[in-house]
PDB file of C-alpha atoms in Angstrom:
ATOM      1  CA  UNK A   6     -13.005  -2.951  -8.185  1.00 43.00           C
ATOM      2  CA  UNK A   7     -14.020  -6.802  -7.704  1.00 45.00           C
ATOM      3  CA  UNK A   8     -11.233  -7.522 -11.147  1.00 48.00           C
ATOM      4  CA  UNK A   9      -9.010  -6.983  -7.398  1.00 45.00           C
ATOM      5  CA  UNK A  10      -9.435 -10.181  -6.037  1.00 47.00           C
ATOM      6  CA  UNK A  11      -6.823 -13.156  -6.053  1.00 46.00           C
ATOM      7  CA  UNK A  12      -4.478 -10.460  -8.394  1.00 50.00           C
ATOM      8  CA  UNK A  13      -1.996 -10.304  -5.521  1.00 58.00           C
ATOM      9  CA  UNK A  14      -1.922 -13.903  -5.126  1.00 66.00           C
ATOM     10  CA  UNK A  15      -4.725 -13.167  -2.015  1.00 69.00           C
ATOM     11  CA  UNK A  16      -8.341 -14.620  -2.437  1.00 79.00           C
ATOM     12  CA  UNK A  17     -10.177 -11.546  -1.529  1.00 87.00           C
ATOM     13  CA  UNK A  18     -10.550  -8.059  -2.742  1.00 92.00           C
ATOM     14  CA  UNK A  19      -7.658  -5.215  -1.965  1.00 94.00           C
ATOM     15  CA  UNK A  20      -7.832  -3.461   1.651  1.00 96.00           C
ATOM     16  CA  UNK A  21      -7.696   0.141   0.459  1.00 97.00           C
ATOM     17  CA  UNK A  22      -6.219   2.582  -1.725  1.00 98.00           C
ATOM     18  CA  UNK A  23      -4.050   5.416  -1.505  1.00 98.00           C
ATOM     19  CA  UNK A  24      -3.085   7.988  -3.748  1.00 98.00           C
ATOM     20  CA  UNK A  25       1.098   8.094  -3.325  1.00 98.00           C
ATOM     21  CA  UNK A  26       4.646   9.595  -4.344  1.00 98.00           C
ATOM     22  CA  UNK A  27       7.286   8.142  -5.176  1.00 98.00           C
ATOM     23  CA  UNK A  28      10.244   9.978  -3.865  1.00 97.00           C
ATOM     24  CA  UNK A  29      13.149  10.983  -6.147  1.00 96.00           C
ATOM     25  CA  UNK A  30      16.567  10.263  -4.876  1.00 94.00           C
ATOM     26  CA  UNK A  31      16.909  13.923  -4.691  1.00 95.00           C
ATOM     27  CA  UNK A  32      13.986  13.999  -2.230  1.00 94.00           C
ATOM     28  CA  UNK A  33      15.703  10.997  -0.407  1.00 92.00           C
ATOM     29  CA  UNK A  34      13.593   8.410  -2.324  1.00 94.00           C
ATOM     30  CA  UNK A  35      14.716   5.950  -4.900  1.00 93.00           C
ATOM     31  CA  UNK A  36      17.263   6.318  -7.411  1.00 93.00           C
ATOM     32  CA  UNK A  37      14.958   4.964 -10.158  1.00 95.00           C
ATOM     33  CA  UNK A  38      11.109   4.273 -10.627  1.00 95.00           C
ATOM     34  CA  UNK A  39      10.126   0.916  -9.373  1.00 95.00           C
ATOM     35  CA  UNK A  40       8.040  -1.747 -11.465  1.00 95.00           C
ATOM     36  CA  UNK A  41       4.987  -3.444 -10.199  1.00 95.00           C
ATOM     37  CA  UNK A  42       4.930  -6.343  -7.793  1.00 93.00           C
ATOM     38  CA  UNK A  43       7.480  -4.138  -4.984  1.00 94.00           C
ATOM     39  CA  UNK A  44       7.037  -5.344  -2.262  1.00 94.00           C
ATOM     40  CA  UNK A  45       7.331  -1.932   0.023  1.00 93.00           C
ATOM     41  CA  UNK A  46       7.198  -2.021   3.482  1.00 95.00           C
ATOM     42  CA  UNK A  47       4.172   0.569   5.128  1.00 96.00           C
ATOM     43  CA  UNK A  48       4.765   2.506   7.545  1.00 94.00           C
ATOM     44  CA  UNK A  49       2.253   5.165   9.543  1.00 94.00           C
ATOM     45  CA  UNK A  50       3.351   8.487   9.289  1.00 85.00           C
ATOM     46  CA  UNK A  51       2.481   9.333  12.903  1.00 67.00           C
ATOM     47  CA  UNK A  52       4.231  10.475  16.161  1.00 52.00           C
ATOM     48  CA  UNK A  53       2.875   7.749  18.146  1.00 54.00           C
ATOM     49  CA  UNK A  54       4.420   5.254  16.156  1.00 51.00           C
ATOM     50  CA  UNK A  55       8.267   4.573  15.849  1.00 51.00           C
ATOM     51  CA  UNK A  56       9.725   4.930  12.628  1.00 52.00           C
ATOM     52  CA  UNK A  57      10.474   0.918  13.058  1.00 59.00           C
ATOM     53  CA  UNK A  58       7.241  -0.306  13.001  1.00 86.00           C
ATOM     54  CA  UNK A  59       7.103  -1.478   9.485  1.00 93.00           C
ATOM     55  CA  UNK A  60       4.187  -3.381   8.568  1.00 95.00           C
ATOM     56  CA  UNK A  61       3.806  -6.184   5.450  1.00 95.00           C
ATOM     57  CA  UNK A  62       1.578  -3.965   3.478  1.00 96.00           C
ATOM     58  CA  UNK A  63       1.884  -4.123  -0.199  1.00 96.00           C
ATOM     59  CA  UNK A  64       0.879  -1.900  -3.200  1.00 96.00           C
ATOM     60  CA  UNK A  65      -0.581  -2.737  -6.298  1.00 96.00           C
ATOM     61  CA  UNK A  66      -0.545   0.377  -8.904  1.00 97.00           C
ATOM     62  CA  UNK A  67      -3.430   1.269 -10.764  1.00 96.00           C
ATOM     63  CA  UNK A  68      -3.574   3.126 -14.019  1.00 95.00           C
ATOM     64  CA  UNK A  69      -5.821   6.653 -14.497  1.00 93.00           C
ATOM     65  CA  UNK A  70      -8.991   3.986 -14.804  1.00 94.00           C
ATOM     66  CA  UNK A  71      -8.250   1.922 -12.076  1.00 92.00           C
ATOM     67  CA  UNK A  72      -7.050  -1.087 -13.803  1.00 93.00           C
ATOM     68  CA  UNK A  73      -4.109  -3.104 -12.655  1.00 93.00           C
ATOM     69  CA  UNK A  74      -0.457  -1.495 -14.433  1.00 94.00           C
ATOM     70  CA  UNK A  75       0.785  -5.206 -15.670  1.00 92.00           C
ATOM     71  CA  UNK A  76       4.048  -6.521 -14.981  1.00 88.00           C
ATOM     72  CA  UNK A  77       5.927  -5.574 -17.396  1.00 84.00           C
ATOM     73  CA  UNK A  78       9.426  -4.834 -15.974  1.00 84.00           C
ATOM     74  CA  UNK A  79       8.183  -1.013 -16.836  1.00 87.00           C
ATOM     75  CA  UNK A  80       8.050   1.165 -14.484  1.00 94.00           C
ATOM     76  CA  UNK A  81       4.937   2.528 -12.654  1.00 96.00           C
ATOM     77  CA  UNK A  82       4.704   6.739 -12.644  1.00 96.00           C
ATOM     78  CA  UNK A  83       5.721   8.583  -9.896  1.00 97.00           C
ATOM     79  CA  UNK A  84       2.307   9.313  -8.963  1.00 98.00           C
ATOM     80  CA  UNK A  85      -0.901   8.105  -8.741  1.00 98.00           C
ATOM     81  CA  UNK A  86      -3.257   5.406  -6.942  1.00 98.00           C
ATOM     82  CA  UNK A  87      -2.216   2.067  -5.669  1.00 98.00           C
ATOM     83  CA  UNK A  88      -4.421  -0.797  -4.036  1.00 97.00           C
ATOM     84  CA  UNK A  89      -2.994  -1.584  -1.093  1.00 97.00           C
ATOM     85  CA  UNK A  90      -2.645  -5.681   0.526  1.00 96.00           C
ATOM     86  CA  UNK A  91      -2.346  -6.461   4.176  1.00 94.00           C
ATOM     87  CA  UNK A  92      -0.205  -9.305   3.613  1.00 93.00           C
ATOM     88  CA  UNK A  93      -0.426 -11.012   7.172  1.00 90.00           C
ATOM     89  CA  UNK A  94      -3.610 -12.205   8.054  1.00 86.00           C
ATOM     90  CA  UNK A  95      -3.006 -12.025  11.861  1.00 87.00           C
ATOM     91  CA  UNK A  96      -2.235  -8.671  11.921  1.00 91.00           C
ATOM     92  CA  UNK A  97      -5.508  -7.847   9.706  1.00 88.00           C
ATOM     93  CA  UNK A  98      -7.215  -6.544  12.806  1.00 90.00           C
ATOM     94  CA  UNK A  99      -4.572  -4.285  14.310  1.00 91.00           C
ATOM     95  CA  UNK A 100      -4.622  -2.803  11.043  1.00 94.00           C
ATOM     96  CA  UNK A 101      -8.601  -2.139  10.485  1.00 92.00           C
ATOM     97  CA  UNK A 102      -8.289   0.030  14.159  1.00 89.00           C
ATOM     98  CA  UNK A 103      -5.529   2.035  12.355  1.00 92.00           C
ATOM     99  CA  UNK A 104      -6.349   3.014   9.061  1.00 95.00           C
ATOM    100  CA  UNK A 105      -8.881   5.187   8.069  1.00 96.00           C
ATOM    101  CA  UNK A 106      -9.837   8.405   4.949  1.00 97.00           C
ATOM    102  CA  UNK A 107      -7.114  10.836   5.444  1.00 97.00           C
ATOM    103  CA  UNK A 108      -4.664   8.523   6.909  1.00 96.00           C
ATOM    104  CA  UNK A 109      -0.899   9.639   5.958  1.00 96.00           C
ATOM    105  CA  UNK A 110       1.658   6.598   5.592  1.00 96.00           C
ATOM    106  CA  UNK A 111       5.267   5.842   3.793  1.00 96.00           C
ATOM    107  CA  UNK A 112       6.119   2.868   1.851  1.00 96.00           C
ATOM    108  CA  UNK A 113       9.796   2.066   2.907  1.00 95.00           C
ATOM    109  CA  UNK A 114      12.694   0.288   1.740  1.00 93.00           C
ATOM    110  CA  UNK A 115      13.981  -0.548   5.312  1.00 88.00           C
ATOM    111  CA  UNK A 116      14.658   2.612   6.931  1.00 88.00           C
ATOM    112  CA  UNK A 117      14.247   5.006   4.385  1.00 91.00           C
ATOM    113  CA  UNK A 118      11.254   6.740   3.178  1.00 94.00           C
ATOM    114  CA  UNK A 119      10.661   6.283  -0.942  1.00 96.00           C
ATOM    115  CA  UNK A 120       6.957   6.752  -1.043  1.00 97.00           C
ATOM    116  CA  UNK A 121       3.867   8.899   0.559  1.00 97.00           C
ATOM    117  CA  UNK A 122       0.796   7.709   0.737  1.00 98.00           C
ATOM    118  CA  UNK A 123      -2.809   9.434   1.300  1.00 98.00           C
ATOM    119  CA  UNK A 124      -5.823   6.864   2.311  1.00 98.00           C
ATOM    120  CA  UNK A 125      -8.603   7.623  -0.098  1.00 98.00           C
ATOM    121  CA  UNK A 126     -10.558   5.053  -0.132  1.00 97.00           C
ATOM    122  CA  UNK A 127     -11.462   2.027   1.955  1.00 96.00           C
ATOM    123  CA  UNK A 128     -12.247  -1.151   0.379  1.00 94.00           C
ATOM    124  CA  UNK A 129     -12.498  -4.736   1.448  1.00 93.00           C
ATOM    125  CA  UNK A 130     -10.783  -3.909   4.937  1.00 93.00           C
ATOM    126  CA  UNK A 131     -13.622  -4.348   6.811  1.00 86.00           C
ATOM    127  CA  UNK A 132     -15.133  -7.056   5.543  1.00 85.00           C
ATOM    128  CA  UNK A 133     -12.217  -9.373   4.650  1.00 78.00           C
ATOM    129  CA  UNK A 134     -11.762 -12.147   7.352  1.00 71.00           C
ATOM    130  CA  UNK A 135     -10.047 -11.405  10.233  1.00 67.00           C
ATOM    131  CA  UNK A 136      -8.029 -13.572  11.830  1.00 57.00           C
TER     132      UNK A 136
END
């Protein structure tokens, strides 16, 4: 997954991935599927935290291979695997204590809930500078 790096506009390689859901609006979610580039707010889906501690943590969708869905003002499927950005470099190590396999999180569009996410994989947050 090195093809990652500088495609968010960041000059290192994705934190992690998650597999997600996109809520319908039916579910409480979005009224329509969003294109690639959102940038969601992430939130831990955790009783310790309160549900206003939303974090600059940004998606990238992936296709079935693991490519990068362009940006093509289409819109990404309702399911599937995103690479995931910690967009503030200051709060990179608050984050790396947090997150781990398994983790359960929500991308949110301010105080409502429009996606699930699952941690599945762990990349470059660990070794990305710190600051």
């Amino acid at each position: 997954m090195k093809d990652s790096i500088d495609k968010n506009g960041f000059d290192r390689i994705h934190d992690f991935v998650v597999e997600y859901k996109i809520l319908s609006e039916s579910e409480g979610g979005r009224r329509a599927l969003p294109s690639q580039g959102i940038k969601w707010d992430f939130c831990y889906e955790n009783p310790n935290h309160a549900s206003n501690h939303l974090f600059m943590i940004w998606p990238q969708f992936v296709d079935k291979y693991g490519q990068v869905i362009p940006q093509s003002g289409n819109p990404v499927p309702s399911t599937g695997k995103a690479r995931m950005w910690i967009v503030d470099n200051k709060m990179r190590k608050y984050h790396k204590h947090k997150i781990h396999l398994g983790l359960k999180a929500n991308g949110m569009e301010g105080p409502n809930v429009v996606a699930n996410y699952l941690i599945t994989e762990i990349a470059g947050l660990l070794t990305n500078p710190v600051v």
